[in-house]
Coordinates of C-alpha atoms in Angstrom, one line a residue:
M14 CA 54.3 -105.9 54.1
L15 CA 55.0 -103.4 51.3
E16 CA 53.2 -104.1 48.1
R17 CA 55.5 -104.5 45.1
K18 CA 55.1 -101.9 42.5
D19 CA 54.3 -102.9 38.9
Y20 CA 56.5 -101.2 36.3
S21 CA 55.4 -103.3 33.4
H22 CA 53.9 -100.3 31.7
L23 CA 57.5 -99.0 31.1
T24 CA 58.5 -102.1 29.1
P25 CA 57.4 -100.8 25.7
F26 CA 59.3 -97.5 26.2
L27 CA 62.5 -99.3 27.4
L28 CA 62.2 -101.6 24.3
T29 CA 61.9 -98.6 22.0
G30 CA 64.8 -97.0 23.7
A31 CA 67.0 -100.0 23.1
V32 CA 66.0 -100.1 19.4
I33 CA 66.9 -96.4 19.0
L34 CA 70.4 -97.0 20.6
I35 CA 71.1 -100.0 18.5
S36 CA 70.1 -98.1 15.3
L37 CA 72.2 -95.0 16.2
Y38 CA 75.2 -97.3 16.8
A39 CA 74.9 -99.7 13.9
R40 CA 73.7 -97.8 10.9
P41 CA 74.2 -94.4 9.3
L42 CA 71.5 -92.2 7.8
L43 CA 69.8 -94.2 5.0
P44 CA 69.6 -92.7 1.5
V45 CA 67.6 -91.5 0.0
D46 CA 64.8 -90.7 2.4
E47 CA 66.6 -89.9 5.7
T48 CA 69.4 -88.1 3.9
R49 CA 66.9 -86.1 2.0
Y50 CA 64.8 -85.0 5.0
L51 CA 67.8 -83.9 7.0
S52 CA 69.1 -82.0 3.9
V53 CA 65.7 -80.1 3.8
A54 CA 66.1 -79.3 7.5
W55 CA 69.7 -78.2 6.9
D56 CA 68.7 -76.0 4.1
M57 CA 66.0 -74.4 6.3
H58 CA 68.6 -74.0 9.0
I59 CA 71.4 -72.3 7.1
N60 CA 69.0 -70.0 5.2
N61 CA 67.0 -69.1 8.4
D62 CA 63.8 -69.9 6.5
W63 CA 60.9 -71.2 8.6
L64 CA 58.2 -70.8 5.9
V65 CA 59.1 -72.7 2.7
P66 CA 61.2 -75.9 2.9
H67 CA 63.9 -76.2 0.3
L68 CA 65.9 -79.1 -1.0
N69 CA 69.2 -78.3 -2.7
G70 CA 68.1 -74.7 -3.2
E71 CA 64.7 -75.6 -4.7
P72 CA 61.3 -75.3 -2.9
Y73 CA 60.3 -78.7 -1.5
H74 CA 56.6 -79.3 -1.6
H75 CA 56.4 -83.0 -0.9
K76 CA 56.1 -82.8 2.9
P77 CA 54.9 -80.2 5.4
P78 CA 57.4 -78.5 7.7
L79 CA 56.7 -79.9 11.2
L80 CA 59.6 -82.4 11.2
F81 CA 62.0 -79.8 9.8
W82 CA 60.9 -77.2 12.4
I83 CA 61.4 -79.6 15.3
I84 CA 64.8 -80.6 14.0
R85 CA 65.9 -77.0 13.6
L86 CA 64.7 -76.1 17.0
L87 CA 66.8 -78.9 18.4
W88 CA 69.8 -77.7 16.4
L89 CA 69.3 -74.1 17.6
T90 CA 69.2 -75.4 21.2
F91 CA 71.9 -78.1 21.2
G92 CA 73.9 -77.4 18.1
V93 CA 73.7 -79.1 14.7
S94 CA 74.1 -82.9 15.0
E95 CA 72.8 -86.0 13.4
F96 CA 72.1 -87.5 16.8
A97 CA 69.5 -84.9 17.8
A98 CA 67.8 -85.1 14.4
R99 CA 67.4 -88.8 14.6
L100 CA 65.6 -88.6 17.9
V101 CA 62.6 -86.7 16.7
A102 CA 60.6 -89.5 15.1
P103 CA 61.4 -92.0 17.9
I104 CA 60.1 -89.6 20.5
F105 CA 56.8 -89.3 18.6
G106 CA 56.7 -93.1 18.5
I107 CA 57.1 -93.3 22.2
G108 CA 54.4 -90.8 22.6
A109 CA 52.1 -92.9 20.5
L110 CA 52.8 -95.9 22.8
W111 CA 51.9 -93.8 25.8
L112 CA 48.6 -92.7 24.2
T113 CA 47.8 -96.3 23.4
Q114 CA 48.0 -97.1 27.1
I115 CA 45.8 -94.1 27.9
L116 CA 43.2 -95.1 25.3
G117 CA 43.1 -98.6 26.8
R118 CA 42.2 -97.2 30.2
L119 CA 39.6 -94.9 28.6
L120 CA 37.9 -97.7 26.7
W121 CA 37.9 -100.3 29.5
S122 CA 37.9 -99.5 33.2
G123 CA 39.9 -101.1 36.0
E124 CA 42.7 -103.6 35.8
E125 CA 41.4 -105.0 32.4
G126 CA 41.8 -101.6 30.7
R127 CA 45.3 -101.1 32.2
K128 CA 46.5 -104.5 31.1
A129 CA 45.0 -104.1 27.7
G130 CA 46.8 -100.8 27.2
I131 CA 50.1 -102.2 28.4
Y132 CA 49.8 -105.4 26.2
A133 CA 48.8 -103.3 23.2
S134 CA 51.6 -100.8 23.5
L135 CA 54.1 -103.7 23.9
M136 CA 52.7 -105.4 20.8
V137 CA 52.8 -102.2 18.8
A138 CA 56.4 -101.5 19.9
S139 CA 57.5 -105.0 18.8
A140 CA 55.6 -105.3 15.5
S141 CA 58.2 -105.6 12.8
W142 CA 57.4 -102.6 10.7
W143 CA 56.8 -100.3 13.7
M144 CA 60.2 -101.4 15.1
V145 CA 62.0 -100.6 11.9
F146 CA 60.4 -97.2 11.5
S147 CA 60.7 -96.3 15.2
S148 CA 64.4 -95.5 14.4
L149 CA 64.0 -93.8 11.0
V150 CA 63.8 -90.0 10.3
M151 CA 60.4 -90.3 8.7
F152 CA 56.9 -88.8 9.2
D153 CA 54.6 -91.8 9.8
L154 CA 55.2 -92.1 13.6
M155 CA 54.4 -88.5 13.9
V156 CA 51.1 -89.2 12.1
A157 CA 50.5 -92.2 14.4
F158 CA 51.0 -89.9 17.5
F159 CA 48.5 -87.3 16.3
A160 CA 46.1 -90.0 15.2
M161 CA 46.2 -91.5 18.7
L162 CA 45.9 -88.1 20.3
G163 CA 42.7 -87.5 18.3
C164 CA 41.3 -90.9 19.3
V165 CA 42.2 -90.3 23.0
G166 CA 40.4 -86.9 22.8
L167 CA 37.3 -88.4 21.4
A168 CA 37.3 -91.3 23.8
Y169 CA 37.9 -88.9 26.7
T170 CA 34.9 -86.8 25.6
A171 CA 32.7 -89.9 25.2
R172 CA 33.5 -91.2 28.7
T173 CA 33.5 -87.9 30.7
G174 CA 31.2 -85.7 28.6
K175 CA 33.8 -82.8 28.8
L176 CA 33.5 -81.5 25.3
L177 CA 35.9 -78.6 25.6
H178 CA 38.9 -80.6 26.8
G179 CA 38.4 -83.6 24.6
M180 CA 37.7 -81.7 21.4
A181 CA 40.7 -79.4 22.1
M182 CA 42.9 -82.5 21.9
V183 CA 41.2 -83.4 18.6
A184 CA 41.9 -79.9 17.2
V185 CA 45.5 -80.1 18.2
A186 CA 45.8 -83.6 16.7
I187 CA 44.3 -82.5 13.4
G188 CA 46.5 -79.4 13.2
G189 CA 49.6 -81.3 14.1
G190 CA 48.8 -84.1 11.7
I191 CA 48.4 -81.6 8.8
L192 CA 51.7 -80.0 9.6
A193 CA 53.3 -83.4 9.9
K194 CA 52.1 -85.1 6.7
G195 CA 49.1 -83.3 5.3
P196 CA 45.3 -84.0 5.2
V197 CA 45.8 -87.8 5.6
I198 CA 45.3 -87.2 9.3
F199 CA 41.6 -86.7 8.7
L200 CA 41.3 -90.3 7.6
F201 CA 42.4 -91.5 11.1
I202 CA 40.3 -89.1 13.2
V203 CA 37.2 -87.9 11.5
P204 CA 35.6 -91.4 10.9
V205 CA 36.1 -92.1 14.6
G206 CA 34.2 -88.9 15.5
L207 CA 31.5 -89.4 13.0
L208 CA 30.8 -93.0 14.0
A209 CA 30.9 -92.3 17.8
P210 CA 27.2 -93.4 18.3
I211 CA 28.2 -97.0 17.5
W212 CA 31.2 -97.2 19.8
A213 CA 30.7 -94.7 22.6
P214 CA 29.3 -96.0 25.9
P215 CA 25.5 -95.8 25.8
E216 CA 25.2 -95.1 29.5
N217 CA 26.8 -91.7 29.2
Q218 CA 23.8 -90.3 27.3
I219 CA 25.8 -88.1 25.0
R220 CA 24.0 -85.2 23.4
W221 CA 24.8 -85.8 19.8
R222 CA 23.9 -82.4 18.5
Q223 CA 26.6 -80.9 20.8
W224 CA 29.0 -83.7 19.9
Y225 CA 28.9 -83.1 16.2
G226 CA 28.9 -79.3 16.6
S227 CA 32.0 -79.6 18.8
L228 CA 33.6 -82.1 16.3
L229 CA 33.0 -79.7 13.4
A230 CA 34.6 -76.8 15.4
A231 CA 37.6 -79.0 16.2
V232 CA 38.1 -80.0 12.6
L233 CA 37.8 -76.4 11.5
A234 CA 40.3 -75.3 14.2
G235 CA 42.8 -78.0 13.3
T236 CA 42.4 -77.2 9.6
A237 CA 43.0 -73.5 10.3
V238 CA 46.3 -74.4 12.0
G239 CA 47.5 -76.2 8.9
L240 CA 46.3 -73.4 6.6
A241 CA 48.1 -70.8 8.7
W242 CA 51.3 -72.3 7.3
A243 CA 50.1 -73.6 3.9
I244 CA 48.7 -70.3 2.6
P245 CA 51.6 -68.0 3.3
A246 CA 54.0 -70.8 2.1
A247 CA 52.1 -71.1 -1.1
I248 CA 52.2 -67.4 -1.7
S249 CA 55.9 -67.2 -0.9
G250 CA 57.0 -70.4 -2.7
G251 CA 55.7 -69.4 -6.2
E252 CA 53.1 -70.7 -8.5
D253 CA 54.5 -74.2 -9.1
F254 CA 55.1 -74.7 -5.4
A255 CA 51.6 -73.6 -4.5
E256 CA 49.9 -75.9 -7.1
N257 CA 51.9 -78.9 -6.0
L258 CA 51.4 -78.2 -2.3
L259 CA 47.6 -77.4 -2.4
W260 CA 46.6 -79.8 -5.2
G261 CA 49.3 -82.3 -6.2
Q262 CA 50.0 -83.6 -2.8
T263 CA 46.3 -84.3 -2.0
V264 CA 44.1 -85.0 -4.9
N265 CA 46.7 -86.4 -7.2
R266 CA 48.1 -88.8 -4.6
V267 CA 44.6 -90.1 -4.0
S268 CA 43.4 -90.6 -7.6
N269 CA 46.5 -90.8 -9.8
S270 CA 49.7 -90.8 -7.6
F271 CA 52.9 -89.6 -9.2
A272 CA 54.9 -91.7 -6.7
H273 CA 54.4 -95.2 -5.2
R274 CA 51.4 -96.0 -7.4
R275 CA 50.1 -99.5 -6.6
S276 CA 47.2 -101.8 -7.3
F277 CA 44.1 -102.1 -5.1
L278 CA 45.3 -105.4 -3.5
W279 CA 48.9 -104.4 -3.1
Y280 CA 48.8 -104.3 0.7
L281 CA 47.3 -107.7 1.3
P282 CA 50.4 -110.0 0.7
L283 CA 52.5 -107.6 2.7
L284 CA 50.3 -107.7 5.9
P285 CA 51.9 -110.8 7.4
L286 CA 55.3 -109.2 7.2
I287 CA 54.2 -105.8 8.3
L288 CA 52.4 -107.3 11.4
F289 CA 55.0 -109.9 12.2
P290 CA 55.1 -111.6 14.7
W291 CA 51.4 -111.0 15.6
S292 CA 50.2 -112.0 12.2
I293 CA 51.4 -115.6 12.8
W294 CA 50.8 -115.8 16.6
P295 CA 47.6 -118.0 17.0
N296 CA 46.5 -116.1 20.1
S297 CA 46.1 -112.9 18.0
W298 CA 43.4 -114.6 16.0
R299 CA 41.8 -116.3 19.0
A300 CA 41.6 -112.9 20.7
L301 CA 39.9 -111.3 17.8
T302 CA 37.3 -114.1 17.6
R303 CA 36.4 -113.5 21.3
W304 CA 34.8 -110.2 20.3
S305 CA 31.9 -112.2 18.7
H306 CA 30.8 -113.3 22.2
T307 CA 30.7 -109.9 23.8
T308 CA 28.5 -106.8 23.7
D309 CA 31.4 -104.5 24.2
R310 CA 30.8 -101.6 21.7
S311 CA 34.5 -100.7 21.6
V312 CA 34.8 -103.4 19.0
F313 CA 33.7 -100.9 16.4
L314 CA 36.5 -98.5 17.4
T315 CA 39.3 -101.0 17.6
V316 CA 38.4 -103.5 14.9
L317 CA 35.9 -102.1 12.3
L318 CA 37.3 -98.6 12.1
P319 CA 40.8 -99.8 11.3
A320 CA 39.3 -102.1 8.7
L321 CA 37.4 -99.2 7.1
V322 CA 40.5 -97.0 7.0
F323 CA 42.5 -99.9 5.6
L324 CA 40.0 -100.2 2.8
C325 CA 40.4 -96.5 2.1
F326 CA 44.1 -96.9 1.8
C327 CA 43.5 -99.7 -0.7
V328 CA 41.5 -97.4 -2.8
I329 CA 44.1 -94.5 -2.6
S330 CA 46.5 -94.7 -5.6
G331 CA 49.8 -94.0 -3.7
K332 CA 50.7 -96.8 -1.3
Q333 CA 53.6 -97.6 1.0
P334 CA 53.7 -100.1 3.9
Q335 CA 54.5 -97.5 6.5
Y336 CA 51.2 -95.6 5.7
L337 CA 49.4 -98.3 7.8
L338 CA 51.5 -97.6 11.0
P339 CA 48.9 -95.3 12.6
L340 CA 46.4 -98.2 12.5
F341 CA 48.6 -100.5 14.6
P342 CA 47.6 -99.1 18.1
L343 CA 43.9 -99.6 17.5
L344 CA 44.3 -103.1 16.1
M345 CA 46.7 -104.2 18.9
L346 CA 44.2 -102.8 21.4
A347 CA 41.6 -105.1 19.9
I348 CA 43.9 -108.1 20.3
A349 CA 45.0 -107.1 23.8
R350 CA 41.4 -106.7 24.9
G351 CA 40.6 -110.1 23.5
I352 CA 43.4 -111.6 25.6
T353 CA 42.2 -109.8 28.9
M354 CA 38.5 -110.2 28.2
P355 CA 36.7 -111.9 31.1
G356 CA 35.5 -115.4 30.6
R357 CA 37.4 -118.5 29.6
A358 CA 41.1 -117.7 30.0
M359 CA 43.6 -118.0 27.1
N360 CA 46.3 -120.2 28.8
R361 CA 48.3 -121.3 25.8
P362 CA 51.4 -119.4 24.9
A363 CA 51.2 -120.6 21.2
A364 CA 54.8 -119.5 20.6
W365 CA 55.7 -122.4 18.3
P366 CA 55.1 -120.5 15.0
I367 CA 57.6 -117.8 16.0
T368 CA 60.2 -120.2 17.3
G369 CA 59.7 -122.4 14.2
T370 CA 60.2 -119.3 12.0
L371 CA 63.4 -118.4 13.8
V372 CA 64.8 -121.9 13.5
C373 CA 64.1 -122.0 9.7
L374 CA 65.7 -118.5 9.4
G375 CA 68.8 -119.5 11.4
V376 CA 69.3 -122.7 9.5
G377 CA 68.8 -120.8 6.2
L378 CA 71.5 -118.3 7.2
L379 CA 73.9 -121.1 8.0
A380 CA 73.3 -123.0 4.8
A381 CA 72.9 -120.2 2.3
P382 CA 76.6 -119.4 1.7
F383 CA 77.5 -123.0 1.3
M384 CA 74.7 -123.5 -1.2
L385 CA 76.0 -120.6 -3.2
L386 CA 79.4 -122.3 -3.5
V387 CA 78.0 -125.0 -5.7
D388 CA 77.0 -122.4 -8.3
A389 CA 79.7 -122.5 -11.1
R390 CA 79.2 -118.9 -11.8
L391 CA 80.5 -118.0 -8.4
E392 CA 83.7 -120.0 -8.6
G393 CA 86.6 -118.0 -7.5
A394 CA 84.5 -115.6 -5.4
D395 CA 85.9 -115.1 -1.9
W396 CA 82.9 -116.4 0.2
S397 CA 85.0 -117.4 3.2
G398 CA 84.8 -113.9 4.7
I399 CA 81.0 -113.7 4.3
V400 CA 80.5 -117.2 5.8
L401 CA 82.7 -116.6 8.8
K402 CA 81.9 -112.9 9.5
A403 CA 78.2 -112.6 8.7
H404 CA 76.1 -115.6 7.9
V405 CA 77.5 -118.0 10.5
P406 CA 77.4 -115.7 13.5
A407 CA 74.0 -114.3 12.5
G408 CA 72.6 -117.8 12.0
L409 CA 73.9 -119.0 15.3
A410 CA 72.5 -115.9 17.0
V411 CA 69.0 -116.4 15.5
L412 CA 69.0 -120.1 16.7
A413 CA 70.0 -118.8 20.2
V414 CA 67.0 -116.4 20.1
A415 CA 64.8 -119.3 19.1
A416 CA 66.0 -121.4 22.0
L417 CA 65.3 -118.4 24.4
C418 CA 61.8 -117.9 23.1
H419 CA 61.1 -121.6 23.5
W420 CA 62.3 -121.4 27.1
M421 CA 60.2 -118.4 27.9
A422 CA 57.1 -120.1 26.7
R423 CA 57.6 -123.2 28.8
R424 CA 55.2 -122.2 31.6
G425 CA 52.2 -122.3 29.2
Q426 CA 50.6 -118.8 29.9
V427 CA 49.4 -116.5 27.2
E428 CA 51.6 -113.7 28.6
D429 CA 54.7 -115.9 28.2
G430 CA 53.9 -116.4 24.5
L431 CA 53.4 -112.7 24.1
H432 CA 56.8 -112.0 25.7
A433 CA 58.4 -114.7 23.6
C434 CA 57.2 -113.0 20.5
V435 CA 58.6 -109.6 21.7
V436 CA 62.0 -111.2 22.3
A437 CA 61.9 -112.8 18.9
V438 CA 61.4 -109.6 17.0
F439 CA 63.8 -107.6 19.1
G440 CA 66.4 -110.3 18.7
L441 CA 66.1 -110.3 15.0
F442 CA 66.3 -106.5 14.9
A443 CA 69.5 -106.5 17.0
I444 CA 71.1 -109.3 14.9
L445 CA 70.2 -107.6 11.6
H446 CA 71.9 -104.3 12.8
L447 CA 74.8 -105.6 14.9
A448 CA 75.8 -108.7 13.0
V449 CA 74.9 -107.9 9.4
F450 CA 74.4 -104.2 8.9
N451 CA 77.4 -103.1 10.9
P452 CA 80.0 -103.6 9.6
H453 CA 79.2 -105.5 6.5
L454 CA 76.7 -103.1 4.8
R455 CA 77.4 -99.9 6.7
D456 CA 80.0 -98.5 4.3
A457 CA 77.7 -98.8 1.3
Y458 CA 75.1 -96.6 3.0
D459 CA 77.4 -94.2 4.9
L460 CA 77.7 -91.1 2.7
G461 CA 79.8 -89.2 5.2
P462 CA 83.2 -89.7 3.5
I463 CA 82.2 -88.5 0.0
S464 CA 80.0 -85.7 1.5
R465 CA 83.0 -84.4 3.4
V466 CA 85.2 -84.5 0.2
I467 CA 82.5 -82.5 -1.7
A468 CA 82.4 -80.0 1.2
E469 CA 86.2 -79.5 1.1
Y470 CA 86.2 -78.9 -2.7
Q471 CA 83.2 -76.5 -2.3
K472 CA 85.0 -74.5 0.4
S473 CA 88.0 -74.2 -1.9
G474 CA 85.8 -72.5 -4.5
Y475 CA 85.2 -75.2 -7.0
D476 CA 81.9 -75.4 -8.9
I477 CA 80.3 -78.8 -8.3
A478 CA 77.5 -80.5 -10.1
F479 CA 75.7 -83.8 -9.8
A480 CA 74.9 -85.7 -13.0
G481 CA 71.8 -87.8 -12.6
D482 CA 68.9 -87.9 -10.2
Y483 CA 69.9 -86.0 -7.0
A484 CA 67.9 -86.1 -3.8
G485 CA 70.2 -84.0 -1.7
E486 CA 72.0 -87.0 -0.3
Y487 CA 75.2 -85.1 0.4
N488 CA 74.0 -81.7 1.6
F489 CA 73.5 -82.5 5.3
S490 CA 76.2 -85.1 5.7
G491 CA 78.8 -82.7 4.2
R492 CA 77.2 -79.6 5.8
L493 CA 77.2 -78.0 2.3
K494 CA 76.6 -74.3 2.3
Q495 CA 75.8 -74.1 -1.4
P496 CA 73.5 -76.3 -3.5
L497 CA 74.9 -78.6 -6.1
A498 CA 74.0 -77.9 -9.7
E499 CA 71.8 -80.7 -11.0
L500 CA 72.5 -82.0 -14.5
H501 CA 70.7 -84.4 -16.8
L502 CA 73.2 -86.6 -18.5
N503 CA 72.9 -84.7 -21.8
E504 CA 73.8 -81.5 -20.1
V505 CA 77.1 -82.6 -18.7
S506 CA 79.2 -81.6 -21.7
A507 CA 77.9 -78.1 -21.9
W508 CA 78.3 -77.6 -18.1
T509 CA 81.9 -78.9 -18.1
A510 CA 82.8 -76.7 -21.1
A511 CA 81.4 -73.7 -19.2
H512 CA 83.2 -74.7 -15.9
P513 CA 86.6 -76.1 -17.0
D514 CA 87.8 -76.2 -13.4
G515 CA 84.5 -77.7 -12.1
I516 CA 83.8 -81.1 -10.6
V517 CA 81.1 -83.5 -11.6
V518 CA 79.6 -86.0 -9.0
T519 CA 78.0 -89.1 -10.6
L520 CA 77.1 -92.7 -9.9
L521 CA 78.6 -95.5 -12.1
R522 CA 76.9 -98.9 -12.1
D523 CA 79.5 -101.2 -13.6
E524 CA 83.1 -99.8 -13.5
L525 CA 85.0 -96.7 -12.8
A526 CA 85.6 -94.0 -15.4
S527 CA 88.6 -94.4 -17.6
F528 CA 89.8 -91.0 -16.3
P529 CA 91.2 -91.3 -12.7
P530 CA 88.6 -90.0 -10.3
L531 CA 89.4 -87.4 -7.6
F532 CA 87.5 -89.6 -5.2
S533 CA 85.4 -92.7 -5.3
Q534 CA 83.2 -94.6 -2.9
A535 CA 80.9 -97.6 -3.1
Q536 CA 77.3 -96.6 -2.7
R537 CA 74.5 -99.1 -2.7
G538 CA 75.6 -101.3 -5.5
R539 CA 77.2 -98.5 -7.5
T540 CA 80.3 -96.3 -7.3
A541 CA 80.0 -92.6 -6.5
V542 CA 82.9 -90.7 -8.2
L543 CA 84.1 -87.1 -8.3
L544 CA 85.5 -86.3 -11.8
P545 CA 87.1 -83.1 -12.9
S546 CA 85.5 -81.3 -15.9
R547 CA 88.5 -82.2 -18.0
A548 CA 87.6 -85.9 -17.7
Y549 CA 84.7 -85.2 -20.0
R550 CA 86.9 -83.5 -22.7
T551 CA 89.4 -85.3 -24.9
G552 CA 92.9 -84.0 -25.7
T553 CA 93.5 -82.3 -22.4
D554 CA 96.4 -82.7 -20.0
Q555 CA 95.8 -83.9 -16.5
S556 CA 96.8 -81.0 -14.3
P557 CA 96.8 -81.3 -10.5
M558 CA 94.0 -79.7 -8.4
S559 CA 94.8 -77.4 -5.6
L560 CA 93.5 -80.1 -3.2
S561 CA 94.8 -83.5 -3.8
A562 CA 92.5 -86.5 -3.9
S563 CA 94.7 -88.4 -1.4
A564 CA 94.5 -85.5 1.1
L565 CA 90.7 -85.3 0.8
A566 CA 90.5 -89.1 1.2
R567 CA 92.4 -88.8 4.5
Q568 CA 90.0 -86.0 5.7
A569 CA 87.0 -88.2 4.8
Q570 CA 88.0 -91.0 7.1

């Protein structure tokens, strides 16, 4: 009789693939981060510049170039497309899941290590914050991949004693991490290597002098990879670019961040949401407590080292929730190992907190619009469309997912509870994108129509400026060949006087300008408008442009 093959290790990858497909279908590029990063790659592409990234014609020092390089390579191979660019970060996320399974097998031998790796990768893939960022054009999953590659290299060296192969992986991980997001990669890899004596298997009799010598060589080699780009880029980009790249993006972000500056305890209240559903799954906490009854030294790698790095992130001035994503694989390996640990089995699915949360959310979605109707300030508002098209279907869908999770956990095994949690998060993600984001919020985030209008005016020879804070939102979506002039609000009058046939793009918060705009579009709670220069001057006649606004509006559809 043929033995049935086990393909459970593929489940995390299939789940991530489904998340990517839903995201590509349901939502456009999200301003300002995704649109900005693709605009940097677009600027690099049209100017054939591999060295210094630019945003709207200005050197862009905020991020290293690896993401932009890969996107441009895809464009050179398959042609310029949003689809290809949006696959880069998800592919690195899938790679991080694969390395999680490998690390599980390196830390624990046999079937226990294989199961721990599979469970951990599935838990990482379905953690709420990881699931959201697995479909975004961002840098953090690239960092997670290189962090896991470094950990795998160190674990491989500790288990096999092959310094050359393992430390070569560490060098590649550090070099890739620096090119992906800068020196932050050291925080995820170097402490693991330095503290190897407390987590490495004692039976392997590692020669620590050789270990630390090889680790130092790997760190220097990886650093050299990063400097091979950073030094020429700093020389070519100019003094301001060099200072911000080599100093502002490292020391200043740690001690006195110019962006996302938060308090020491800022992360703590966010952890339950970031780690949902595993933060409220009782078996996660039971699994972690089982480590107190074992002599397995890998507890230091999978539990204490993430805690140490988390403390470092609390100290660092600049904070964002996604900065913690590279810690997810190690933490989930600790939970997964606790579940598979020999001894008294964990036979309770404990899925009730997740199903209860879904039920409360579903009921809330059904009740919220009707509760709003009793507010006198909202009388006359047309809530019927919202109730029938968004809240009611979404609420019913969430309740259906809750019923499915309850049914999955009926057998009473811990694996059933784990799978119910996975279904819960995936169901919420799909509902958010398919029933809420598309079509009810999509238009407010899709900058394609206005970007194409700007591109048509630019091709016709009009000078175009943006009044306000511009982050390159329209450059890639409109495939703009020239940067937009950036104006402070007090510079608009002088610019329009110097460019009487020019066009000003700006965002209005409350109402449209009194002068009829050439084009307008709702954009995240405000209205983006294109106004001719004459709209900023009084006493002028309204003369037709060579391209009519109605014709451009039809082209933008």
